[in-house]
Coordinates of C-alpha atoms in Angstrom, one line a residue:
M219 CA 28.5 81.5 15.4
S220 CA 27.1 79.6 12.3
C221 CA 29.5 77.7 10.3
K222 CA 30.7 78.9 6.9
H223 CA 28.5 77.1 4.0
Y224 CA 30.4 76.0 0.7
D225 CA 29.2 74.4 -2.4
S226 CA 32.0 72.0 -2.1
V227 CA 35.1 71.5 -0.1
I228 CA 38.2 70.3 -2.1
I229 CA 40.9 68.4 0.0
G230 CA 44.2 67.7 -1.3
H231 CA 47.9 68.4 -1.5
I232 CA 49.0 71.4 -3.5
T233 CA 52.5 70.4 -5.2
K234 CA 55.3 72.2 -6.8
D235 CA 55.7 70.6 -10.1
H236 CA 58.9 70.3 -12.2
N237 CA 57.6 69.9 -15.5
I238 CA 59.9 68.8 -18.6
D239 CA 58.3 68.8 -22.1
H240 CA 59.1 66.4 -25.0
L241 CA 61.7 68.9 -26.2
G242 CA 63.5 69.1 -22.9
N243 CA 62.2 72.5 -21.9
S244 CA 61.9 72.9 -18.1
V245 CA 59.5 74.8 -15.9
E246 CA 58.4 74.9 -12.2
I247 CA 54.9 75.6 -11.4
C248 CA 52.6 75.2 -8.5
G249 CA 50.0 72.0 -9.6
G250 CA 48.1 69.4 -7.6
A251 CA 44.3 68.5 -8.0
V252 CA 43.1 71.0 -5.2
L253 CA 44.6 73.9 -7.1
Y254 CA 43.0 73.0 -10.4
S255 CA 39.7 71.9 -9.0
S256 CA 39.2 74.8 -6.9
A257 CA 40.1 77.5 -9.6
S258 CA 37.6 75.6 -11.9
A259 CA 34.5 75.8 -9.7
H260 CA 35.6 79.6 -8.6
A261 CA 35.5 80.4 -12.2
L262 CA 32.0 79.1 -12.7
G263 CA 31.0 81.2 -9.7
H264 CA 30.7 78.7 -7.1
K265 CA 31.6 79.1 -3.5
V266 CA 34.5 76.5 -2.7
A267 CA 36.9 75.9 0.0
A268 CA 40.2 74.1 -0.3
V269 CA 41.9 72.4 2.4
T270 CA 45.5 71.3 1.9
R271 CA 48.7 70.3 3.9
L272 CA 52.1 72.1 3.6
A273 CA 55.4 72.3 5.3
N274 CA 55.8 76.0 6.8
K275 CA 58.8 76.7 4.3
D276 CA 56.5 76.0 1.3
A277 CA 53.6 78.4 2.3
D278 CA 54.1 80.7 -0.6
R279 CA 52.4 77.8 -2.7
L280 CA 49.2 79.1 -1.4
D281 CA 49.5 82.1 -3.5
A282 CA 48.7 80.1 -6.4
F283 CA 45.3 79.5 -5.4
T284 CA 42.6 81.7 -7.3
I285 CA 39.9 81.4 -4.6
P286 CA 39.8 83.9 -1.7
K287 CA 42.3 83.6 1.1
E288 CA 39.7 83.2 3.8
D289 CA 38.5 80.0 1.9
I290 CA 42.0 78.3 2.1
Y291 CA 42.6 75.9 5.0
S292 CA 46.1 75.0 5.3
I293 CA 47.4 72.5 7.8
E294 CA 51.0 72.2 8.9
S295 CA 52.8 69.0 7.4
E296 CA 56.2 67.9 8.0
N297 CA 56.6 67.6 4.3
S298 CA 55.1 69.1 1.2
T299 CA 54.4 67.0 -2.0
T300 CA 56.7 67.9 -4.8
M301 CA 56.6 66.2 -8.4
K302 CA 58.7 65.8 -11.4
N303 CA 56.8 65.2 -14.8
V304 CA 58.5 64.4 -18.1
Y305 CA 56.4 64.4 -20.8
F306 CA 57.3 62.3 -24.2
A307 CA 54.7 63.9 -26.8
P308 CA 53.2 67.2 -27.6
D309 CA 49.8 66.2 -26.6
K310 CA 51.2 65.4 -23.1
E311 CA 49.2 62.2 -23.1
R312 CA 52.3 60.0 -21.9
R313 CA 54.7 61.0 -19.2
K314 CA 56.9 59.7 -16.4
C315 CA 56.1 61.0 -12.9
T316 CA 58.6 60.9 -10.1
C317 CA 57.6 61.9 -6.5
L318 CA 60.2 64.0 -5.0
S319 CA 58.7 64.6 -1.6
L320 CA 55.3 63.3 -0.1
G321 CA 53.0 65.5 2.2
D322 CA 51.4 64.0 5.5
P323 CA 48.1 62.1 5.0
F324 CA 44.9 63.7 5.7
T325 CA 42.9 62.8 8.9
V326 CA 39.4 63.4 10.1
N327 CA 40.8 65.9 12.4
D328 CA 41.8 68.0 9.3
I329 CA 38.4 68.9 8.0
P330 CA 37.6 72.4 9.4
E331 CA 34.1 73.2 11.1
I332 CA 32.5 74.2 7.8
K333 CA 29.5 72.8 5.9
A334 CA 29.6 71.8 2.5
D335 CA 27.3 70.1 -0.1
I336 CA 30.1 68.2 -1.6
Y337 CA 33.4 66.8 -0.2
H338 CA 35.8 66.5 -3.0
F339 CA 38.7 64.2 -2.5
A340 CA 41.3 65.6 -4.8
G341 CA 44.3 63.6 -4.0
L342 CA 47.5 62.7 -5.7
I343 CA 49.0 59.7 -4.2
Y344 CA 47.6 56.6 -2.5
G345 CA 47.5 57.0 1.2
D346 CA 46.4 60.7 1.0
F347 CA 42.9 59.9 2.3
P348 CA 42.4 56.9 4.6
N349 CA 39.1 55.1 4.3
D350 CA 37.7 56.3 7.4
L351 CA 37.9 60.0 6.3
I352 CA 35.9 59.3 3.1
K353 CA 33.3 57.3 5.2
K354 CA 33.0 60.2 7.8
C355 CA 32.5 62.9 4.9
A356 CA 29.9 60.9 3.4
E357 CA 27.8 61.3 6.6
L358 CA 28.1 65.0 6.0
G359 CA 27.5 65.6 2.5
A360 CA 28.0 64.1 -1.0
V361 CA 31.4 62.4 -1.7
A362 CA 33.3 63.2 -4.9
V363 CA 36.4 61.0 -5.6
D364 CA 39.2 61.3 -8.1
V365 CA 40.4 57.7 -8.4
Q366 CA 44.0 59.0 -9.2
T367 CA 44.6 59.0 -5.3
C368 CA 43.4 55.6 -5.0
L369 CA 45.5 54.0 -7.8
R370 CA 48.6 56.1 -8.0
H371 CA 51.5 54.9 -5.6
A372 CA 54.8 56.3 -4.8
D373 CA 58.0 54.2 -3.7
M374 CA 59.8 56.6 -1.7
T375 CA 63.1 54.8 -1.8
D376 CA 63.6 56.3 -5.4
G377 CA 60.5 58.4 -6.0
S378 CA 59.1 56.2 -8.7
M379 CA 55.4 56.1 -9.1
F380 CA 53.2 53.2 -10.5
F381 CA 49.5 52.4 -10.7
E382 CA 47.8 49.6 -9.3
D383 CA 44.0 48.7 -8.8
W384 CA 42.1 49.9 -5.7
A385 CA 41.9 47.0 -3.3
D386 CA 39.1 48.6 -1.5
K387 CA 37.1 49.9 -4.3
K388 CA 33.9 47.4 -3.9
E389 CA 33.9 48.5 -0.3
M390 CA 34.3 52.2 -0.8
M391 CA 32.2 52.7 -4.0
P392 CA 28.7 52.9 -2.2
Y393 CA 30.0 56.0 -0.2
I394 CA 30.8 57.7 -3.4
K395 CA 28.2 59.9 -5.3
Y396 CA 30.5 61.2 -7.8
L397 CA 33.5 59.3 -9.3
K398 CA 36.0 60.4 -11.7
T399 CA 38.6 58.5 -13.8
D400 CA 40.5 59.0 -16.8
A401 CA 40.5 56.2 -19.5
A402 CA 43.5 54.5 -18.4
E403 CA 42.5 54.4 -14.9
A404 CA 39.0 53.1 -15.8
E405 CA 40.6 50.1 -17.6
I406 CA 43.1 49.5 -14.4
M407 CA 39.8 49.3 -12.2
T408 CA 37.7 47.4 -14.6
G409 CA 39.7 45.3 -17.0
T410 CA 38.2 46.9 -20.1
S411 CA 39.4 49.6 -22.6
D412 CA 35.5 50.4 -23.5
R413 CA 34.9 53.4 -21.5
V414 CA 31.0 52.9 -21.7
E415 CA 31.2 49.5 -20.4
A416 CA 33.8 50.5 -17.6
A417 CA 31.3 53.4 -16.6
K418 CA 28.7 50.8 -16.3
L419 CA 30.6 48.4 -14.0
L420 CA 31.9 51.3 -11.9
H421 CA 28.2 52.4 -11.3
S422 CA 27.4 48.8 -10.5
W423 CA 29.8 48.8 -7.7
G424 CA 28.0 51.7 -6.1
A425 CA 29.0 55.1 -7.2
D426 CA 26.0 57.1 -8.1
E427 CA 27.5 59.1 -11.1
V428 CA 30.6 58.0 -13.0
L429 CA 32.7 60.5 -15.2
I430 CA 35.6 59.4 -17.5
T431 CA 37.6 61.9 -19.3
H432 CA 39.4 61.2 -22.6
N433 CA 41.3 63.4 -24.7
T434 CA 38.5 63.6 -27.1
E435 CA 35.6 63.8 -24.9
V436 CA 33.9 63.5 -21.4
L437 CA 31.5 60.7 -20.6
V438 CA 29.1 60.4 -17.8
H439 CA 27.0 57.2 -16.8
D440 CA 24.4 57.6 -14.1
G441 CA 23.0 54.0 -14.2
K442 CA 20.2 54.9 -16.7
S443 CA 21.8 56.7 -19.6
V444 CA 25.2 57.5 -21.0
Y445 CA 26.1 61.1 -21.8
T446 CA 29.2 62.3 -23.8
C447 CA 30.5 65.9 -24.8
P448 CA 33.5 66.6 -26.9
I449 CA 36.5 68.4 -25.8
R450 CA 37.2 71.3 -28.4
A451 CA 40.3 73.0 -27.1
R452 CA 42.1 74.7 -29.9
N453 CA 45.6 74.1 -28.3
L454 CA 46.9 72.0 -25.4
S455 CA 49.3 74.3 -23.9
G456 CA 47.2 74.1 -20.7
R457 CA 46.9 70.4 -20.9
T458 CA 47.9 69.6 -17.0
G459 CA 44.9 69.7 -14.8
R460 CA 42.6 68.5 -17.6
G461 CA 40.7 66.0 -15.3
D462 CA 40.7 68.0 -12.1
T463 CA 39.0 71.1 -14.0
T464 CA 36.5 68.9 -15.9
F465 CA 35.5 67.0 -12.5
A466 CA 35.1 70.1 -10.2
A467 CA 33.0 71.9 -12.9
Y468 CA 30.8 69.0 -13.2
I469 CA 30.1 68.2 -9.7
N470 CA 29.4 71.9 -8.7
E471 CA 27.4 72.4 -11.7
R472 CA 25.3 69.5 -10.6
L473 CA 24.1 71.1 -7.6
H474 CA 21.9 73.3 -9.8
N475 CA 21.6 71.6 -13.2
D476 CA 20.8 68.3 -14.9
I477 CA 23.6 65.9 -16.3
E478 CA 23.6 67.2 -19.7
I479 CA 23.9 71.1 -18.8
S480 CA 26.5 70.0 -16.0
L481 CA 28.4 68.1 -18.5
L482 CA 28.4 70.9 -21.2
Y483 CA 29.8 73.5 -18.8
A484 CA 32.4 71.0 -17.7
T485 CA 33.6 70.3 -21.1
A486 CA 33.5 73.8 -22.2
T487 CA 35.2 74.8 -19.1
V488 CA 38.1 72.4 -19.4
S489 CA 38.4 73.0 -23.4
L490 CA 39.1 76.8 -22.3
K491 CA 41.4 76.0 -19.7
M492 CA 43.5 73.7 -21.9
E493 CA 44.3 76.6 -23.9
T494 CA 46.3 78.5 -21.2
P495 CA 48.9 76.9 -18.9
G496 CA 48.1 76.9 -14.9
P497 CA 44.7 77.0 -13.2
L498 CA 41.9 78.4 -14.8
N499 CA 41.4 82.0 -14.1
C500 CA 38.3 83.5 -15.7
S501 CA 34.6 84.3 -15.0
R502 CA 31.6 82.4 -15.8
Q503 CA 30.7 84.9 -18.5
D504 CA 33.8 83.9 -20.4
I505 CA 32.7 80.4 -20.3
D506 CA 29.4 81.3 -21.5
E507 CA 31.0 83.2 -24.4
Y508 CA 33.0 80.0 -25.0
I509 CA 29.9 77.9 -25.3
K510 CA 28.4 80.2 -27.5
N511 CA 31.3 80.1 -30.0
F512 CA 32.2 76.5 -29.9
Y513 CA 29.3 74.5 -28.3
S514 CA 26.2 76.1 -29.8
D515 CA 25.4 72.7 -31.4
C516 CA 25.4 71.0 -27.8
K517 CA 23.0 73.5 -26.2
K518 CA 19.5 72.3 -25.5

């Protein structure tokens, strides 16, 4: 029997997020890069799988996925990852994150017997993925890494979280085809707040295509040119999951389109997503309509 084939397999923990906004309003919602990323790619019509780890008692979190149930691969974990996010301003750009519990790391044996064009590492905490897992997947297909999981650490004595540079970045970059950071993460890794210069430096270390998100735009650098596209969300109620939505849309579109078209679709997709809380739940037709209405000046 032949293996299932996917455009991308997205690997990461699905969380229960306890979110508190700047006014003190509290809501519990499922989150995690694997959830937002799979929803984004699925909305655009791509065939994607999600690989996650959960404690048995938290199996109801799987209901938050928008992809078909047969494309969700859940592995038992002693604990699940649970987060608390306190936002300090309406734009949700600044927040304090606390890790309440941490899921088990992924291993080479956790990858199901499926085939994928892209292996997308959508983790949350340093330690989610050992280096040998990334290297193994680079033998199977293109590797995409969101560096949040390489920079964000959790001190489980009190749940406090902090960012520090990725010690293995220069060893691991040559295994990565698609690298995603936000502006703050790019500065941690490169020492510069200039996003163009940061992208060029990250590319010089071995990543083929570097994508950097910012609250005003998304930037891509492939070693030859720098491409940008503006974010045009009309409100920020769905700000959580911005980078995850963007990255998954971009890399899956790149299977069939050039950088400019892929970036346009990624930026329009995240702009639409940011207008509604939760993972994106729409069709490619809705995104095409959004491009028609708000990005007509960006189309070729």
